[in-house]
Coordinates of C-alpha atoms and ligand atoms in Angstrom, one line a residue:
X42 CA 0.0 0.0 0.0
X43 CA 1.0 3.7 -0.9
X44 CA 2.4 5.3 2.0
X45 CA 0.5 8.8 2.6
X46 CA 1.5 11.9 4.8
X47 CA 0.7 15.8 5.1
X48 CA 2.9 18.3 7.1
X49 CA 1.5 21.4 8.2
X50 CA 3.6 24.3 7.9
X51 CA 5.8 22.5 5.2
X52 CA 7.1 25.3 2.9
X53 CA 10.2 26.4 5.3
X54 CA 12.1 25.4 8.7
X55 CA 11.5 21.8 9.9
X56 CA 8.6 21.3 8.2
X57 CA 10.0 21.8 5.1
X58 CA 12.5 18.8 5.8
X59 CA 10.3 16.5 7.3
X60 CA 8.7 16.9 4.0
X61 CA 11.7 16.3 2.3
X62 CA 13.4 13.1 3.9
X63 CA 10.2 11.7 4.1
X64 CA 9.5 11.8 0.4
X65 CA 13.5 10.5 -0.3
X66 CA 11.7 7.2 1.4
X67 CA 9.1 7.4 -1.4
X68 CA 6.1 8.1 0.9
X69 CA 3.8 10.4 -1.0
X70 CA 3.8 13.6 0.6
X71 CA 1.1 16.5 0.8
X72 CA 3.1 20.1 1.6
X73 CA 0.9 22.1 3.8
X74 CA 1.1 25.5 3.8
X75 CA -1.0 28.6 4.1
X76 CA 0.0 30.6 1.7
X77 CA -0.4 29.2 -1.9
X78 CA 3.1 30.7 -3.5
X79 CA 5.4 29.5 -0.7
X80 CA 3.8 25.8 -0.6
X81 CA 4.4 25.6 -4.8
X82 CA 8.0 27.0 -4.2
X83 CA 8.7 24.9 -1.9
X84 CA 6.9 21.9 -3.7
X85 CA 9.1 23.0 -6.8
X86 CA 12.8 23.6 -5.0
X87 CA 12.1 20.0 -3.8
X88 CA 11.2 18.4 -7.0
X89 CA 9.9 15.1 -6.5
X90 CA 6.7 13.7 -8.1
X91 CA 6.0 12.4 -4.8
X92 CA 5.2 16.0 -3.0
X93 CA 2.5 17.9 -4.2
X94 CA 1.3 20.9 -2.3
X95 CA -2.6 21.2 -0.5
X96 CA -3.4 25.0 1.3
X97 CA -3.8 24.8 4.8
X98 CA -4.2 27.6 7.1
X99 CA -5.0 25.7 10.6
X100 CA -7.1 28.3 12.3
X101 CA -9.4 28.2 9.7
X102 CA -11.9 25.7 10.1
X103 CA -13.2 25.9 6.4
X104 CA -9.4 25.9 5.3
X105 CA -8.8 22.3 7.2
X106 CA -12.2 20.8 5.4
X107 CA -11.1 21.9 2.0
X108 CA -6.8 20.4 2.5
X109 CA -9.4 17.2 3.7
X110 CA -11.6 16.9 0.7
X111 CA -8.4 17.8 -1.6
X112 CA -5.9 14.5 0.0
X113 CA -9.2 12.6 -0.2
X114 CA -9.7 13.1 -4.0
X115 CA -6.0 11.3 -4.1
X116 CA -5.4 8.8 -1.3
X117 CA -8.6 6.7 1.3
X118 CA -6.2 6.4 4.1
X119 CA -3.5 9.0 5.3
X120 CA -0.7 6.9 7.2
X121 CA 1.1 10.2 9.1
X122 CA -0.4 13.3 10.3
X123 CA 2.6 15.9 11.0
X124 CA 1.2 19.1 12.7
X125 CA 4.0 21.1 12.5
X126 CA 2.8 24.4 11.8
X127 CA 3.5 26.3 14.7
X128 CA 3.9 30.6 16.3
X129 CA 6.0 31.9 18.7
X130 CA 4.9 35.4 19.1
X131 CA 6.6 36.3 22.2
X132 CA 9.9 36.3 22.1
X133 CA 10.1 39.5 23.3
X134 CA 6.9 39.9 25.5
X135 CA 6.9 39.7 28.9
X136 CA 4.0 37.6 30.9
X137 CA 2.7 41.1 32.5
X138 CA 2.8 42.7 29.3
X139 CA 1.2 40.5 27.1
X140 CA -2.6 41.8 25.6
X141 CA -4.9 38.9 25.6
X142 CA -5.1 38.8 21.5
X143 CA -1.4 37.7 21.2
X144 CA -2.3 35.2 23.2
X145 CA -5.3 33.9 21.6
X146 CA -3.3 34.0 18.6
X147 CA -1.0 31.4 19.7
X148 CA -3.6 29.3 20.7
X149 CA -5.7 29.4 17.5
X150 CA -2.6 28.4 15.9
X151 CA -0.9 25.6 18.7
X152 CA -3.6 24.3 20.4
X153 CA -7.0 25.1 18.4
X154 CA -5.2 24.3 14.8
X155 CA -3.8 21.0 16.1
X156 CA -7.3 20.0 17.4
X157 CA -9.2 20.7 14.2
X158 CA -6.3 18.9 12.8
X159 CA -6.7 16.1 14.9
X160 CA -10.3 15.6 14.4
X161 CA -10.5 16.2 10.6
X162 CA -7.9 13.6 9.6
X163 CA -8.7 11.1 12.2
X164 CA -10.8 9.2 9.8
X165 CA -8.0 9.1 6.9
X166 CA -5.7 7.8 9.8
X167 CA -7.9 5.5 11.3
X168 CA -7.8 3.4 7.5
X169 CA -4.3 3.5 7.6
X170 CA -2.0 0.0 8.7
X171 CA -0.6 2.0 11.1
X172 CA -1.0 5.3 11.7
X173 CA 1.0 8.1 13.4
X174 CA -0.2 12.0 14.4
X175 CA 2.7 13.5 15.0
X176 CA 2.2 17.0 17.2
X177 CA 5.3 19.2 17.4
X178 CA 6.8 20.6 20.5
X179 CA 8.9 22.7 22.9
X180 CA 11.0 21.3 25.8
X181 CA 9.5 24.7 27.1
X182 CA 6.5 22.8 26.8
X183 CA 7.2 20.2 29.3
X184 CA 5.7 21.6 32.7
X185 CA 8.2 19.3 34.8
X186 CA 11.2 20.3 32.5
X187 CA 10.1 24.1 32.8
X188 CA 10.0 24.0 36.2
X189 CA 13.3 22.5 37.0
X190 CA 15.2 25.4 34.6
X191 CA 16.1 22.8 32.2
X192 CA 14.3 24.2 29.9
X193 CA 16.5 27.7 29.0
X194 CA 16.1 30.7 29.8
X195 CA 13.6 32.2 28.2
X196 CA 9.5 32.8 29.8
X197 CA 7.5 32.5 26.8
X198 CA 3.8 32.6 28.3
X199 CA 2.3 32.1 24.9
X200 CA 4.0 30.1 23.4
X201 CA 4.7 27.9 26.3
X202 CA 1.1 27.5 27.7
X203 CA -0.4 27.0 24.1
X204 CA 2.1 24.4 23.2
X205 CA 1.7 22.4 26.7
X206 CA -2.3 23.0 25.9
X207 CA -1.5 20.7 22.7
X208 CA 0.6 18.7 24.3
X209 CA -2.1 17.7 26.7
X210 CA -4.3 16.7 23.2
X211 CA -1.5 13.9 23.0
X212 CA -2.4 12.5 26.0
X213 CA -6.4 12.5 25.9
X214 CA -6.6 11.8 22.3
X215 CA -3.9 8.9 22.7
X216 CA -6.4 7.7 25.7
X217 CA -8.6 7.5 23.4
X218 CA -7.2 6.3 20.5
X219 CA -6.4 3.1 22.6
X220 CA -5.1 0.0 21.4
X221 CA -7.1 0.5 18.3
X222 CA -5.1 3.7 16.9
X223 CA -3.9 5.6 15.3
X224 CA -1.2 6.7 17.5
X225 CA -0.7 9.8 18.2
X226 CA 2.5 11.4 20.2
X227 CA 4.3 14.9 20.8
X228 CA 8.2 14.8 19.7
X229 CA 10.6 18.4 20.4
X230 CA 13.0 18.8 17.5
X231 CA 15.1 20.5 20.5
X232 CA 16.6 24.1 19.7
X233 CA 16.8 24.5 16.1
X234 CA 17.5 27.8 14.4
X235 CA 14.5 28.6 12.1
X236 CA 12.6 32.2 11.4
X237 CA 10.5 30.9 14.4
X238 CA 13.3 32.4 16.6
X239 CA 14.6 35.0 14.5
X240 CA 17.4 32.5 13.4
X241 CA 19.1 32.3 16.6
X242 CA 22.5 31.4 16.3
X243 CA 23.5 28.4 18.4
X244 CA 20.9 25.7 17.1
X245 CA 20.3 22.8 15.4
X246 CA 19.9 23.2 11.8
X247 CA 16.1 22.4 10.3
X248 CA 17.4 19.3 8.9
X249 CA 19.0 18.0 12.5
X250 CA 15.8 19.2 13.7
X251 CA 13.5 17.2 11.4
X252 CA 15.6 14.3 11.5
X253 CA 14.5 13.6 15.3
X254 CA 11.1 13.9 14.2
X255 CA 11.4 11.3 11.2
X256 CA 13.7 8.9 13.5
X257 CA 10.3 8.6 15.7
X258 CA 8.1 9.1 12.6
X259 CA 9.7 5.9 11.0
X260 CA 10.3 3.5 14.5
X261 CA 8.5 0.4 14.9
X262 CA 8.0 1.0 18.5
X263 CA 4.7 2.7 19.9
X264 CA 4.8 5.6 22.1
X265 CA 1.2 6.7 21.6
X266 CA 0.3 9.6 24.4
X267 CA 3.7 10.3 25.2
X268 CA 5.9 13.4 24.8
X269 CA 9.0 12.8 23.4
X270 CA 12.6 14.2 22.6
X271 CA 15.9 12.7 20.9
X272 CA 16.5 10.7 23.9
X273 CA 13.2 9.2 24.4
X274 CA 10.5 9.9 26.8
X275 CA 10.7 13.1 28.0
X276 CA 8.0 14.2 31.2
X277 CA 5.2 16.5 31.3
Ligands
NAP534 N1 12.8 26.2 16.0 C1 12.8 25.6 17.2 O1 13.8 25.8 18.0 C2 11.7 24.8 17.6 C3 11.9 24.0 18.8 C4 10.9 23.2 19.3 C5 9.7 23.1 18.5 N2 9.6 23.8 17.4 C6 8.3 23.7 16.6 O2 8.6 23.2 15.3 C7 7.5 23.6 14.4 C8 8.1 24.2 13.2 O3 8.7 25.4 13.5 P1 10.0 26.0 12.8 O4 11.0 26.3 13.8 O5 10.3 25.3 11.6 O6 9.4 27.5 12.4 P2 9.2 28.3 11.1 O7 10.3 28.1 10.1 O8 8.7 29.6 11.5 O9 8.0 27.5 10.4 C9 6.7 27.5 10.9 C10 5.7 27.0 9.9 O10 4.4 27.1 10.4 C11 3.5 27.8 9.4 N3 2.4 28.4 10.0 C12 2.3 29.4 10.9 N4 1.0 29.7 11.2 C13 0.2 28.8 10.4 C14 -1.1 28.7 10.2 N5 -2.0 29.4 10.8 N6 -1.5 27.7 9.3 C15 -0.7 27.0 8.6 N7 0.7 27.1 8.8 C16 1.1 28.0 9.6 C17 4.5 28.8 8.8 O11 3.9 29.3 7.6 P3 4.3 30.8 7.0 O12 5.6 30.6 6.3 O13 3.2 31.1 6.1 O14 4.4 31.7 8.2 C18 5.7 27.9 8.6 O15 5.5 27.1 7.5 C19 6.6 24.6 15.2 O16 5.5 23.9 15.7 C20 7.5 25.0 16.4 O17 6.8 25.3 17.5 C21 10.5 24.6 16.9

């Protein structure tokens, strides 16, 4: 059986090698992006028969329906669900002086997108031999990590809470999801210079970055409704 997937956010940063490793192991790959000209330059640089590009904005709910109906006009069963799109809006806002609308904003992207995603796919996923929705994280993300100041440095209210918010979708949709599947697990690519963080110097590059997330996107072993970084199982 064709092998399916669709990454959100796929035009540039991790998502854009996720995209790109994965369809070097022939899986047929859908490029999500928002904006129609940066998917079909990104679909183009990579040049592969296998990768086709499908809009997705994921706070829109109309947007998710009509990437849905588009992968179902080409595959019945989608085998991995990467929802990498992602915001970081406050790099430079403190907790006390954040307005409310930044952080819905992260939210509707982090936590609200990756639900829609969730639940619109599901079906395609559910027909797959094995399926795998794959949410991507922060090590900020992790509550016990945070805590501990193993995390870094940085106090990212928005994005932190949003991206924990999602991360707690891993665990009640894996409950869920059962033995029965698909599975469905957080991984953190770890610090990875992208425009996400203004290309700070001193990370990963996006391919070291997706690389972590394809290791765990191809494994054999299941980790459904845990959170997980290079090193395995990382805590809430
Ligand atoms: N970089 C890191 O250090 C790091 C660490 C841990 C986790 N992550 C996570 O890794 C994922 C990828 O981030 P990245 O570092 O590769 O950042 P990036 O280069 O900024 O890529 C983010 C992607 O998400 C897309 N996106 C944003 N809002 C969207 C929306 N509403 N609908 C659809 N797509 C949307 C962007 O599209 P546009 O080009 O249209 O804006 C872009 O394709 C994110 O979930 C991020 O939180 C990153």
């Amino acid at each position: 059986m064709k092998k399916y997937a669709f990454v959100t956010g796929g035009n540039k940063g991790i998502g854009f090698e996720v995209v790109r490793e994965l369809a070097e192991r022939d899986v047929h790959v859908f490029l999500g992006a928002r904006n129609e000209e940066l998917g079909m330059q990104a679909v183009e640089v990579i040049g592969r028969d296998n990768v086709r590009f499908i809009q997705v904005d994921v706070t829109s709910s109309e947007s998710i329906q009509h990437s849905l109906e588009q992968i179902s006009k080409v595959t019945d069963h989608l085998d991995i669900l990467l929802n990498n799109a992602g915001i970081a809006p406050d790099f430079d806002v403190a907790p006390l002086k954040m307005e409310l609308g930044m952080l819905k904003k992260a939210f509707d992207v982090n936590f609200f997108g990756t639900f829609q995603m969730i639940q619109a796919f599901y079906p395609l996923l559910q027909k797959s031999e094995r399926g795998k929705i794959i949410n991507v994280t922060t090590d900020m993300a992790s509550q016990t990590r945070f805590a501990n100041g193993e995390a870094g440095h940085l106090n990212l209210l928005a994005y932190n809470s949003s991206k924990t918010a999602a991360n707690s979708l891993t665990l009640t949709f894996g409950r869920e999801f059962g033995e029965d599947g698909p599975e469905i697990f957080s991984v953190t690519p770890g610090f990875t210079s992208t425009d996400l963080n203004g290309n700070a110097p001193g990370g990963k590059t996006p391919a070291e970055g997706a690389k972590i997330i394809v290791n765990y996107i191809e494994s054999e072993e299941s980790y459904n409704g845990k959170l997980l970084d290079t090193n395995g199982i990382m805590p809430w």
